[in-house]
Amino acid sequence: MNRTLANFLSVIGHPMLVLTYMLLILATVTPQQFGGTGIGDRRSILLLLSVFITSFLLPALAVLLMKPLGFITSLQMSDKQERIGPYIATGVFYLWLYKNLASVGQAPDLFQVCVLGATIGLFLAFFINIFTKISAHAVGMGGFATMILLALKRPEWAYYGLEIPCFGNVLQMSLLAVLAVVIVFAGLIGTARLALGAHVPADLYRGYVAGAAAVLLADMLL
């Protein structure tokens, strides 16, 4: 895999985008669970913006500010010690997002599980990072696949599927097919991280397991 493709995959597979992707899928599959009529209605768009800003944009800005302030030497953060600050900053925003969603009842239980799982996964990665290196991208992908798996276990979600416009027709995709796509995507992201020299295979394995375990733990807690 060439570096250009690997960098592109690393960007679109960034772990802080996972909650936005998951919300897009769930709100498209069954918008009524979010109190809306479709992914394009006002309620769905506002929720999507809220999740994107809190789980990606604000943490990303916080990490960007750490470089001129001297907390990190590069945005790649190849040294595991440099990842401590970004993990803590991002964790604060994720806890804030979960608290807001849980308190106002703005999202169904499944998505609250996803947010709590992502938060647990983040702090689990922070803890593991103290002792050894772990791939945050793999944590995100492991969590993402497990979130889809949890949706498949719930009849109110598994019954539905995605409807994707394609060349004038509508392509029907079940959640099982979505899970298969996400698993392939997770493999591509892992391959990209290896191609860039950012991680070794053991870092990825730890990440996939940690991400899956975090979401399953969140499901047990809620």
Tab-separated table of C-alpha atoms in Angstrom:
chain	number	residue	atom	x	y	z
A	1	MET	CA	0.000	0.000	0.000
A	2	ASN	CA	1.501	3.371	-1.004
A	3	ARG	CA	1.806	6.180	1.519
A	4	THR	CA	-0.750	8.449	-0.169
A	5	LEU	CA	-3.484	5.830	0.121
A	6	ALA	CA	-2.348	4.904	3.633
A	7	ASN	CA	-2.540	8.534	4.740
A	8	PHE	CA	-5.988	8.930	3.172
A	9	LEU	CA	-7.286	5.817	4.939
A	10	SER	CA	-5.778	6.987	8.229
A	11	VAL	CA	-7.672	10.268	7.933
A	12	ILE	CA	-11.097	8.841	7.028
A	13	GLY	CA	-10.603	6.040	9.559
A	14	HIS	CA	-9.647	8.367	12.394
A	15	PRO	CA	-11.083	7.031	15.675
A	16	MET	CA	-12.680	10.361	16.533
A	17	LEU	CA	-14.910	10.016	13.447
A	18	VAL	CA	-16.381	6.672	14.512
A	19	LEU	CA	-19.302	8.132	16.491
A	20	THR	CA	-20.259	10.382	13.584
A	21	TYR	CA	-20.197	7.395	11.218
A	22	MET	CA	-22.249	5.303	13.634
A	23	LEU	CA	-24.837	8.051	14.076
A	24	LEU	CA	-25.127	8.438	10.288
A	25	ILE	CA	-25.818	4.717	9.956
A	26	LEU	CA	-28.332	4.493	12.791
A	27	ALA	CA	-30.175	7.692	11.908
A	28	THR	CA	-30.423	6.532	8.295
A	29	VAL	CA	-31.610	3.041	9.210
A	30	THR	CA	-34.302	4.091	11.706
A	31	PRO	CA	-34.625	7.885	12.048
A	32	GLN	CA	-37.768	7.470	14.172
A	33	GLN	CA	-35.587	6.153	16.995
A	34	PHE	CA	-34.064	9.633	17.121
A	35	GLY	CA	-37.441	11.371	16.927
A	36	GLY	CA	-36.956	12.344	13.308
A	37	THR	CA	-38.349	11.414	9.925
A	38	GLY	CA	-35.082	11.116	8.010
A	39	ILE	CA	-31.374	11.850	8.120
A	40	GLY	CA	-32.020	15.201	6.435
A	41	ASP	CA	-34.542	16.590	8.910
A	42	ARG	CA	-33.655	19.400	11.302
A	43	ARG	CA	-33.473	17.252	14.449
A	44	SER	CA	-31.162	14.683	12.852
A	45	ILE	CA	-28.877	17.336	11.362
A	46	LEU	CA	-28.560	19.198	14.671
A	47	LEU	CA	-27.740	15.970	16.508
A	48	LEU	CA	-25.218	14.994	13.850
A	49	LEU	CA	-23.533	18.400	14.079
A	50	SER	CA	-23.467	18.192	17.870
A	51	VAL	CA	-21.827	14.761	17.814
A	52	PHE	CA	-19.341	15.721	15.080
A	53	ILE	CA	-18.310	18.934	16.846
A	54	THR	CA	-17.978	17.365	20.290
A	55	SER	CA	-16.388	14.055	19.318
A	56	PHE	CA	-14.136	15.267	16.499
A	57	LEU	CA	-13.836	18.996	15.872
A	58	LEU	CA	-13.241	20.242	19.430
A	59	PRO	CA	-10.831	17.406	20.394
A	60	ALA	CA	-8.968	17.916	17.103
A	61	LEU	CA	-8.586	21.643	17.812
A	62	ALA	CA	-7.358	20.862	21.338
A	63	VAL	CA	-4.715	18.491	19.945
A	64	LEU	CA	-3.665	21.031	17.296
A	65	LEU	CA	-3.098	23.613	20.023
A	66	MET	CA	-0.827	21.221	21.899
A	67	LYS	CA	1.845	21.401	19.189
A	68	PRO	CA	2.608	25.168	19.393
A	69	LEU	CA	2.353	24.904	23.180
A	70	GLY	CA	5.059	22.237	23.183
A	71	PHE	CA	3.006	19.347	24.583
A	72	ILE	CA	3.600	17.318	21.417
A	73	THR	CA	6.357	17.529	18.819
A	74	SER	CA	4.243	16.371	15.869
A	75	LEU	CA	0.652	15.500	15.060
A	76	GLN	CA	1.745	11.928	14.315
A	77	MET	CA	2.567	11.439	18.030
A	78	SER	CA	4.802	8.435	17.324
A	79	ASP	CA	6.044	8.501	20.932
A	80	LYS	CA	3.450	6.936	23.236
A	81	GLN	CA	4.216	9.478	25.965
A	82	GLU	CA	3.093	12.297	23.686
A	83	ARG	CA	-0.341	10.697	23.419
A	84	ILE	CA	-1.163	11.138	27.099
A	85	GLY	CA	-2.270	14.777	26.790
A	86	PRO	CA	-4.436	14.214	23.685
A	87	TYR	CA	-6.084	11.180	25.314
A	88	ILE	CA	-7.014	13.198	28.400
A	89	ALA	CA	-8.299	16.192	26.407
A	90	THR	CA	-10.374	14.006	24.098
A	91	GLY	CA	-11.715	12.025	27.052
A	92	VAL	CA	-13.112	15.175	28.625
A	93	PHE	CA	-15.106	15.988	25.487
A	94	TYR	CA	-16.401	12.409	25.199
A	95	LEU	CA	-17.569	12.392	28.811
A	96	TRP	CA	-19.293	15.710	28.173
A	97	LEU	CA	-21.034	14.291	25.091
A	98	TYR	CA	-22.222	11.199	26.940
A	99	LYS	CA	-23.523	13.247	29.882
A	100	ASN	CA	-25.458	15.553	27.557
A	101	LEU	CA	-27.034	12.728	25.551
A	102	ALA	CA	-27.956	10.760	28.676
A	103	SER	CA	-29.436	13.754	30.504
A	104	VAL	CA	-31.651	15.134	27.738
A	105	GLY	CA	-32.701	11.823	26.188
A	106	GLN	CA	-31.723	13.102	22.764
A	107	ALA	CA	-30.589	9.706	21.477
A	108	PRO	CA	-31.798	6.102	21.850
A	109	ASP	CA	-30.156	3.697	24.281
A	110	LEU	CA	-28.086	2.003	21.579
A	111	PHE	CA	-26.335	5.210	20.570
A	112	GLN	CA	-25.751	6.083	24.223
A	113	VAL	CA	-24.051	2.684	24.531
A	114	CYS	CA	-21.914	3.606	21.512
A	115	VAL	CA	-20.856	6.919	23.068
A	116	LEU	CA	-20.105	5.347	26.443
A	117	GLY	CA	-18.214	2.544	24.691
A	118	ALA	CA	-16.118	5.037	22.758
A	119	THR	CA	-15.385	6.895	26.010
A	120	ILE	CA	-14.385	3.709	27.835
A	121	GLY	CA	-12.260	2.683	24.849
A	122	LEU	CA	-10.476	6.008	24.911
A	123	PHE	CA	-9.588	5.766	28.596
A	124	LEU	CA	-8.678	2.092	28.215
A	125	ALA	CA	-6.282	3.054	25.418
A	126	PHE	CA	-4.909	5.798	27.682
A	127	PHE	CA	-4.251	3.244	30.436
A	128	ILE	CA	-2.661	0.681	28.104
A	129	ASN	CA	-0.578	3.455	26.510
A	130	ILE	CA	1.165	4.006	29.854
A	131	PHE	CA	2.708	0.547	29.641
A	132	THR	CA	2.904	-0.181	25.932
A	133	LYS	CA	1.956	1.286	22.583
A	134	ILE	CA	-1.553	0.746	21.230
A	135	SER	CA	-3.201	1.799	17.979
A	136	ALA	CA	-5.994	4.303	18.607
A	137	HIS	CA	-7.180	3.689	15.037
A	138	ALA	CA	-7.580	-0.011	15.839
A	139	VAL	CA	-9.436	0.828	19.064
A	140	GLY	CA	-11.879	2.906	17.036
A	141	MET	CA	-12.363	0.233	14.370
A	142	GLY	CA	-12.773	-2.562	16.903
A	143	GLY	CA	-15.387	-0.477	18.667
A	144	PHE	CA	-17.100	0.445	15.389
A	145	ALA	CA	-17.558	-3.194	14.319
A	146	THR	CA	-18.863	-4.114	17.761
A	147	MET	CA	-21.374	-1.236	17.685
A	148	ILE	CA	-22.823	-2.625	14.437
A	149	LEU	CA	-22.891	-6.092	16.007
A	150	LEU	CA	-24.915	-4.753	18.944
A	151	ALA	CA	-27.386	-3.167	16.525
A	152	LEU	CA	-27.816	-6.561	14.857
A	153	LYS	CA	-28.756	-8.064	18.237
A	154	ARG	CA	-31.633	-5.598	18.651
A	155	PRO	CA	-34.792	-6.345	16.618
A	156	GLU	CA	-35.756	-2.660	16.407
A	157	TRP	CA	-32.544	-2.036	14.453
A	158	ALA	CA	-31.712	-5.373	12.793
A	159	TYR	CA	-35.027	-5.467	10.915
A	160	TYR	CA	-34.070	-2.380	8.918
A	161	GLY	CA	-31.223	-1.651	6.537
A	162	LEU	CA	-29.567	1.134	4.630
A	163	GLU	CA	-31.058	2.490	1.432
A	164	ILE	CA	-28.278	3.924	-0.713
A	165	PRO	CA	-29.037	5.838	-3.956
A	166	CYS	CA	-27.029	4.257	-6.767
A	167	PHE	CA	-27.255	5.222	-10.473
A	168	GLY	CA	-30.917	6.151	-10.258
A	169	ASN	CA	-31.826	3.098	-8.221
A	170	VAL	CA	-31.868	2.404	-4.487
A	171	LEU	CA	-29.375	-0.133	-3.179
A	172	GLN	CA	-30.652	-2.053	-0.154
A	173	MET	CA	-27.968	-3.012	2.358
A	174	SER	CA	-28.746	-4.988	5.497
A	175	LEU	CA	-26.929	-4.273	8.751
A	176	LEU	CA	-25.158	-7.622	8.324
A	177	ALA	CA	-23.729	-6.351	5.043
A	178	VAL	CA	-22.782	-3.095	6.778
A	179	LEU	CA	-20.929	-5.133	9.424
A	180	ALA	CA	-18.988	-6.950	6.689
A	181	VAL	CA	-18.028	-3.613	5.092
A	182	VAL	CA	-16.909	-2.205	8.459
A	183	ILE	CA	-14.759	-5.288	9.147
A	184	VAL	CA	-13.064	-4.919	5.762
A	185	PHE	CA	-12.633	-1.187	6.448
A	186	ALA	CA	-11.066	-2.005	9.830
A	187	GLY	CA	-8.589	-4.300	8.116
A	188	LEU	CA	-7.678	-1.620	5.590
A	189	ILE	CA	-7.130	0.925	8.355
A	190	GLY	CA	-4.845	-1.493	10.186
A	191	THR	CA	-2.904	-2.156	6.986
A	192	ALA	CA	-2.547	1.591	6.425
A	193	ARG	CA	-1.134	2.122	9.911
A	194	LEU	CA	1.402	-0.661	9.305
A	195	ALA	CA	2.329	0.775	5.899
A	196	LEU	CA	3.022	4.160	7.486
A	197	GLY	CA	5.234	2.561	10.111
A	198	ALA	CA	3.061	4.001	12.865
A	199	HIS	CA	2.492	0.629	14.523
A	200	VAL	CA	3.480	-3.015	14.624
A	201	PRO	CA	0.867	-5.814	14.414
A	202	ALA	CA	0.745	-6.269	18.204
A	203	ASP	CA	-0.358	-2.630	18.608
A	204	LEU	CA	-3.252	-3.286	16.241
A	205	TYR	CA	-4.340	-6.500	17.940
A	206	ARG	CA	-4.389	-4.765	21.317
A	207	GLY	CA	-6.415	-1.941	19.791
A	208	TYR	CA	-9.049	-4.118	18.132
A	209	VAL	CA	-9.573	-6.123	21.341
A	210	ALA	CA	-9.675	-3.012	23.539
A	211	GLY	CA	-12.222	-1.283	21.282
A	212	ALA	CA	-14.517	-4.308	21.167
A	213	ALA	CA	-14.226	-4.922	24.913
A	214	ALA	CA	-15.032	-1.274	25.703
A	215	VAL	CA	-18.289	-1.312	23.718
A	216	LEU	CA	-19.338	-4.676	25.199
A	217	LEU	CA	-18.623	-3.319	28.690
A	218	ALA	CA	-20.740	-0.226	27.963
A	219	ASP	CA	-23.562	-2.483	26.814
A	220	MET	CA	-23.370	-4.426	30.094
A	221	LEU	CA	-23.366	-1.232	32.161
A	222	LEU	CA	-26.386	0.256	30.399
